[in-house]
Amino acid sequence: MRCRQCGAEISENAKFCGVCGKKVEKEVVQPQQEEKKNVKVEKNQNTGKKSKGGIAALLIILCICVAITGFIIGRKKETASSDSGNSVISKIKGEKKEEDINGAWNEFSQYYKGYVYYIKQLALYENELYRQKVDGGELVGDEEEVWYAPYSEIRSFYIYNDQIYFACNCYGESEDSSEYEWDIYTVNCNGDDSELLYHAQNYATMRMYGENLYCLEETDEENYYIEKVTTKGEATKMFDVPEEYMNMYMRWYGKYLYSLDGDEITRIDVTKQKCVKEVAVKKEVAENIVADYMVSGNKIYYTDASQDGGEYGYRNWYEYNMDTKKKREILREDMFPYSGDSFYIENCVGDNLYVVRSDSDGAGGQKMYRLNLKDNKLTFIRSRDTEYSDEWEVCGEYIVNRWENDDGETGVTIFPMEK
């Protein structure tokens, strides 16, 4: 070995260098300490790996949370869009939708932004669209003409984004003309800028769902099909309607065509490209439903054909929930404050059914009641004690009564609804 001071060679056992006299310091190897140091370094390295792994895991969890949140928001938007299509989308009063203001089965009248719009018969195969300003249960001013064309018969109309869309049977130059055409027109709510939107040679009926019009049209071979017409007049054929659907049991509500199909009530979604029937009411309920049934939301209101009905044809009315498959009785003869003729449901708005009953004493009048489905309370609203042929519809706080008397005179009367 060598001296660390002068570099001279010295023996392994020497305590002092024989050249410079420096005390010899022997090198001590500490392998265990080095091993411990290596272990510490390795632990630190492992700790670093664990730290990086934890960060990565947190990032993955965060990404999953963001994805789930996005999915939920998307579903909410989708649901909101779907729900808005259950009416004409227009918001009429505050946050209420059109379906919460107008009767679910209105055909000739509609409330929209302070006006009641209605079809008024002028003569055979000729009518006109009018409106009446209303406010707080009162009629304001005179009725206003919105649209009229000679020898034209408006069959139905819908209001969306301040535009009126209506189906019109046009007879040409005279009411005696054997040729007629079905047209869909659009006009703004003030009656200005009327234009032809769509022409259909053999149009049958029309409904509005969402932003589109859906027409049930007849071919020359007396077959039927669904045609979708956008608010820009673009038409697309959807599908052919099964022949068995075209009967007295067919009902059109929202986006569905309902019909008594054999021993069941089935329905078809008119917004789809293919005709797919789904069961709405199974045999055990459907077999007792007579022709007089109505659809509103997920419920069907009907009379039970198994009942005798008695002298005046009394038949109790039932509510059937298509989701829960539950049935309950909602309307009976003993709920009325007086005896009378048969009774039937005329319309529905939200949780209220509007019931009409004719007098049995020969006076020919009719009385209307409101049935609250939450507490099953039947409340008298008003009567029309004349020998008129009546049609009643509900528009917000008003009842619209279209009538015809024995002399052939026709008219429309708007009544403020008594609370």
XYZ file of C-alpha atoms in Angstrom:
419
model
C 0.000 0.000 0.000
C 1.118 3.630 -0.323
C 1.186 6.608 2.017
C -1.602 9.067 1.306
C 0.755 11.967 2.243
C 3.891 11.319 0.179
C 3.005 8.272 -1.889
C 5.849 6.132 -0.628
C 5.312 2.387 -0.344
C 4.687 1.158 3.172
C 3.856 -2.204 4.678
C 0.307 -3.290 5.349
C 0.941 -3.320 9.135
C 2.813 0.033 9.355
C 1.321 2.616 11.671
C 3.525 5.502 10.446
C 5.157 6.257 7.049
C 8.897 5.630 7.184
C 9.546 8.517 4.705
C 7.380 11.421 5.894
C 6.326 10.123 9.321
C 2.594 10.652 8.585
C 0.258 8.415 10.536
C -1.203 5.772 8.256
C -5.077 5.875 7.957
C -6.511 2.661 6.649
C -9.657 2.832 4.311
C -12.684 1.303 5.905
C -15.316 -0.170 3.578
C -18.923 0.069 4.797
C -20.951 -2.091 2.411
C -24.027 -2.185 4.631
C -24.332 1.611 4.623
C -23.988 1.699 0.839
C -26.675 -0.931 0.600
C -28.899 1.123 2.866
C -28.272 4.190 0.718
C -29.237 2.186 -2.365
C -32.371 1.008 -0.606
C -33.300 4.604 0.240
C -32.808 5.675 -3.350
C -34.878 2.765 -4.572
C -37.628 3.630 -2.097
C -37.581 7.212 -3.301
C -37.829 6.032 -6.860
C -40.774 3.787 -5.982
C -42.412 6.632 -4.106
C -42.076 8.756 -7.201
C -43.769 6.098 -9.281
C -46.627 5.856 -6.796
C -47.045 9.631 -6.844
C -47.234 9.719 -10.636
C -49.692 6.806 -10.646
C -51.990 8.596 -8.187
C -52.068 11.720 -10.351
C -52.931 9.650 -13.407
C -55.735 7.906 -11.508
C -57.159 11.250 -10.408
C -57.078 12.513 -13.999
C -58.937 9.414 -15.196
C -61.612 9.819 -12.494
C -61.991 13.510 -13.411
C -62.452 12.634 -17.093
C -65.115 10.062 -16.200
C -66.985 12.613 -14.059
C -66.923 15.167 -16.895
C -68.208 12.561 -19.357
C -71.055 11.516 -17.036
C -72.020 15.157 -16.419
C -72.080 15.821 -20.167
C -74.267 12.764 -20.733
C -76.750 13.830 -18.050
C -76.974 17.375 -19.454
C -77.474 15.969 -22.932
C -80.268 13.704 -21.726
C -81.951 16.625 -19.984
C -81.813 18.671 -23.185
C -83.156 15.730 -25.161
C -85.981 15.221 -22.678
C -86.816 18.928 -22.702
C -86.916 18.875 -26.499
C -89.138 15.801 -26.468
C -91.476 17.276 -23.865
C -91.819 20.512 -25.806
C -93.075 18.524 -28.749
C -96.090 17.271 -26.778
C -97.774 20.634 -27.577
C -97.371 23.239 -30.267
C -94.261 24.311 -28.272
C -95.552 27.901 -27.975
C -95.502 29.238 -24.408
C -98.813 30.966 -23.917
C -99.077 32.333 -20.400
C -96.012 32.634 -18.202
C -94.262 29.270 -18.109
C -97.304 27.258 -19.174
C -97.306 25.345 -22.448
C -100.047 25.353 -25.043
C -101.326 21.976 -23.831
C -101.894 23.468 -20.353
C -104.057 26.259 -21.801
C -106.017 24.768 -24.702
C -108.116 21.631 -24.700
C -106.274 18.485 -25.720
C -108.931 17.781 -28.350
C -109.624 21.304 -29.632
C -110.416 21.317 -33.349
C -111.796 24.767 -34.171
C -110.375 27.118 -31.530
C -107.129 28.022 -29.784
C -105.928 30.621 -27.285
C -102.696 32.399 -28.197
C -101.117 35.538 -26.699
C -104.267 37.308 -25.529
C -106.545 36.206 -28.368
C -108.974 33.355 -28.926
C -108.731 32.208 -32.547
C -111.648 30.216 -33.977
C -113.182 28.890 -37.200
C -116.565 30.382 -37.942
C -118.963 28.722 -40.388
C -120.376 31.085 -43.023
C -122.151 28.689 -45.361
C -121.961 25.123 -46.565
C -118.323 24.353 -47.468
C -117.306 27.893 -46.591
C -115.911 29.284 -43.347
C -113.532 31.891 -42.016
C -110.816 32.263 -39.378
C -111.536 34.929 -36.754
C -109.993 36.075 -33.495
C -111.314 37.850 -30.390
C -109.135 39.766 -27.937
C -109.646 38.623 -24.334
C -108.292 39.779 -21.010
C -108.942 38.591 -17.439
C -112.146 36.737 -18.256
C -113.549 39.554 -20.407
C -113.980 39.977 -24.165
C -112.181 43.102 -25.402
C -113.242 44.904 -28.584
C -114.845 43.351 -31.645
C -114.018 40.094 -33.386
C -111.417 40.426 -36.141
C -111.207 38.625 -39.448
C -107.882 36.807 -39.867
C -108.261 34.874 -43.133
C -110.960 34.219 -45.708
C -111.144 32.878 -49.271
C -114.383 32.250 -51.223
C -115.540 28.619 -51.424
C -112.833 27.487 -49.024
C -113.341 25.430 -45.906
C -110.751 25.535 -43.124
C -110.625 22.134 -41.455
C -107.984 22.601 -38.738
C -105.292 25.075 -37.691
C -102.264 25.366 -35.406
C -100.255 28.340 -34.176
C -96.470 28.250 -33.836
C -94.051 31.176 -33.449
C -96.736 33.774 -34.343
C -97.595 31.928 -37.551
C -100.914 30.171 -38.209
C -100.831 26.952 -40.230
C -104.184 25.695 -41.474
C -105.539 23.015 -43.768
C -108.081 24.238 -46.269
C -110.474 22.456 -48.605
C -110.597 24.646 -51.738
C -113.590 24.123 -54.049
C -112.478 26.442 -56.816
C -115.018 28.786 -58.366
C -118.188 27.533 -56.668
C -119.412 25.314 -53.850
C -121.028 23.066 -56.473
C -117.700 22.246 -58.051
C -116.970 18.518 -58.085
C -113.259 19.254 -58.078
C -111.557 20.287 -54.879
C -108.002 20.511 -53.624
C -106.436 20.293 -50.204
C -103.961 23.047 -49.392
C -101.994 24.056 -46.327
C -101.629 27.807 -45.930
C -99.642 29.910 -43.513
C -100.436 33.432 -42.354
C -99.167 35.521 -39.454
C -101.423 36.113 -36.469
C -102.507 39.535 -37.774
C -103.769 37.995 -41.007
C -100.968 39.404 -43.179
C -98.631 37.713 -45.691
C -100.783 34.675 -46.460
C -99.064 32.085 -48.638
C -99.570 28.558 -49.901
C -97.254 26.228 -48.000
C -98.134 22.800 -49.381
C -100.571 21.248 -51.853
C -102.084 17.774 -51.431
C -104.641 16.480 -53.910
C -106.358 14.083 -51.500
C -105.568 15.417 -48.043
C -107.457 13.859 -45.149
C -106.417 15.464 -41.834
C -103.468 17.257 -40.222
C -101.743 17.573 -36.849
C -98.785 19.631 -35.654
C -96.089 18.073 -33.494
C -92.967 20.024 -32.586
C -91.995 22.184 -35.548
C -93.550 19.941 -38.217
C -96.975 19.270 -39.663
C -98.033 15.659 -40.188
C -100.703 14.998 -42.806
C -102.788 11.874 -43.166
C -103.352 11.732 -46.927
C -105.437 9.507 -49.155
C -104.245 8.056 -52.446
C -106.448 7.575 -55.517
C -106.708 3.899 -54.534
C -108.210 4.910 -51.154
C -105.098 3.960 -49.264
C -103.604 6.289 -46.656
C -100.103 7.454 -45.798
C -98.370 9.947 -43.506
C -96.586 12.951 -45.004
C -94.338 15.250 -42.962
C -94.380 18.932 -43.977
C -91.915 21.393 -42.463
C -92.761 25.036 -41.762
C -90.797 25.816 -44.948
C -93.076 23.616 -47.047
C -90.651 20.728 -47.527
C -92.579 17.432 -47.715
C -91.388 13.883 -46.936
C -93.468 10.724 -47.152
C -93.115 8.750 -43.907
C -95.034 5.457 -44.313
C -98.292 3.835 -45.425
C -100.989 3.570 -42.754
C -102.445 0.060 -42.243
C -105.951 -0.297 -43.659
C -107.330 -1.574 -40.341
C -106.445 1.761 -38.731
C -108.932 3.701 -40.853
C -112.063 3.102 -38.781
C -114.319 4.821 -36.260
C -111.947 3.864 -33.435
C -108.993 5.837 -34.795
C -107.780 8.696 -32.571
C -104.885 11.073 -33.223
C -103.183 12.527 -30.171
C -99.721 14.115 -30.104
C -97.389 12.092 -32.279
C -99.443 8.887 -32.149
C -102.256 7.402 -34.199
C -104.381 5.139 -31.979
C -106.862 2.529 -33.147
C -108.757 -0.476 -31.861
C -106.799 -3.225 -33.585
C -108.450 -6.590 -33.019
C -108.664 -7.092 -29.253
C -106.086 -4.409 -28.395
C -105.567 -0.693 -28.812
C -102.335 -0.110 -30.688
C -100.581 3.080 -31.724
C -98.142 4.253 -34.401
C -95.536 7.001 -34.020
C -96.065 9.287 -37.052
C -92.642 10.919 -36.639
C -90.843 7.686 -37.595
C -89.905 6.631 -41.120
C -91.308 3.141 -40.605
C -94.768 2.031 -39.532
C -94.269 0.215 -36.230
C -97.320 -0.706 -34.160
C -96.991 -0.929 -30.392
C -99.596 -2.083 -27.889
C -101.058 0.788 -25.858
C -103.926 -1.074 -24.152
C -104.061 -4.852 -23.788
C -107.030 -7.085 -24.470
C -108.403 -7.305 -20.938
C -109.097 -3.547 -20.979
C -109.531 -2.868 -24.704
C -112.317 -5.424 -25.192
C -114.617 -3.321 -22.990
C -113.868 0.042 -24.616
C -116.652 1.443 -26.794
C -116.151 3.901 -29.648
C -116.220 6.839 -27.254
C -112.704 6.976 -25.860
C -110.213 9.826 -25.597
C -106.440 9.989 -25.176
C -104.513 12.599 -23.191
C -100.868 12.203 -22.247
C -100.290 8.658 -21.025
C -103.953 8.095 -20.149
C -107.068 6.874 -21.914
C -110.562 7.908 -20.786
C -113.347 5.573 -21.868
C -116.761 4.114 -21.139
C -117.141 0.440 -20.351
C -119.146 -1.449 -23.005
C -119.982 -4.194 -20.506
C -122.392 -1.827 -18.714
C -126.085 -1.910 -19.583
C -126.502 1.864 -19.514
C -130.154 1.875 -18.506
C -132.931 4.008 -20.022
C -130.699 6.975 -20.832
C -127.573 5.081 -21.730
C -125.685 5.868 -18.525
C -122.201 4.441 -18.624
C -119.535 5.166 -16.078
C -116.230 6.569 -17.315
C -112.824 5.163 -16.445
C -109.219 6.314 -16.573
C -106.558 3.864 -17.753
C -102.879 4.693 -17.213
C -100.843 3.215 -20.082
C -97.631 3.359 -18.017
C -98.776 1.791 -14.757
C -101.493 -0.372 -16.423
C -103.924 0.699 -13.704
C -107.614 1.487 -14.147
C -109.890 3.592 -11.962
C -113.460 4.835 -12.096
C -113.721 8.628 -12.454
C -117.302 9.526 -13.457
C -120.690 8.115 -12.368
C -124.351 9.078 -12.670
C -124.702 9.757 -8.918
C -121.979 12.425 -9.046
C -124.315 14.844 -10.907
C -126.597 17.182 -8.916
C -129.575 16.462 -11.195
C -130.902 13.651 -13.355
C -130.460 13.913 -17.071
C -129.507 12.212 -20.286
C -126.250 10.435 -21.045
C -123.003 12.239 -20.301
C -119.657 12.274 -22.053
C -116.200 13.824 -21.782
C -115.812 16.698 -24.225
C -112.269 17.859 -23.547
C -109.250 17.753 -21.249
C -106.849 20.419 -19.983
C -104.162 19.308 -17.538
C -105.841 17.635 -14.538
C -109.347 18.757 -15.535
C -111.863 16.929 -17.703
C -114.769 18.889 -19.214
C -118.002 16.902 -19.183
C -121.191 17.668 -21.145
C -124.631 16.351 -20.237
C -127.900 16.874 -22.099
C -131.189 17.504 -20.303
C -133.688 14.642 -20.244
C -136.781 16.865 -20.018
C -136.882 17.562 -23.754
C -135.615 21.130 -23.496
C -132.623 20.221 -25.622
C -130.158 22.194 -23.548
C -126.720 21.110 -22.400
C -124.733 21.675 -19.245
C -120.969 21.618 -18.881
C -119.068 20.463 -15.795
C -115.426 20.406 -14.822
C -114.117 17.187 -13.256
C -110.905 17.634 -11.247
C -108.958 14.381 -11.494
C -106.992 15.041 -8.301
C -109.964 15.091 -5.944
C -112.673 13.735 -8.318
C -114.804 16.811 -7.649
C -117.442 17.621 -10.285
C -118.221 21.359 -10.612
C -120.972 22.955 -12.707
C -119.684 25.636 -15.104
C -122.562 26.841 -17.281
C -125.498 25.731 -19.422
C -126.890 26.510 -22.836
C -130.651 26.029 -22.655
C -131.523 26.158 -26.339
C -132.290 23.657 -29.039
C -128.880 24.122 -30.609
C -126.413 21.611 -31.894
C -123.435 22.440 -29.730
C -119.686 21.918 -29.777
C -117.691 23.036 -26.767
C -113.962 23.711 -26.574
C -111.702 25.118 -23.859
C -109.297 27.995 -24.512
C -107.562 29.224 -21.379
C -110.140 30.973 -19.163
C -112.814 30.713 -21.840
C -115.254 28.236 -23.305
C -115.787 28.476 -27.054
C -119.223 27.285 -28.133
C -119.873 26.660 -31.844
C -123.578 26.131 -32.514
C -126.241 25.647 -35.160
C -129.971 26.107 -34.551
C -133.003 24.495 -36.196
C -133.183 27.295 -38.767
C -129.689 26.497 -39.996
C -128.164 29.596 -38.435
C -124.636 29.110 -37.133
C -122.384 31.040 -34.812
C -119.590 31.024 -32.258
C -120.047 32.296 -28.711
C -117.157 32.800 -26.271
C -117.992 32.487 -22.563
C -115.680 33.489 -19.729
C -115.249 30.357 -17.644
C -116.771 30.545 -14.205
C -114.228 29.411 -11.604
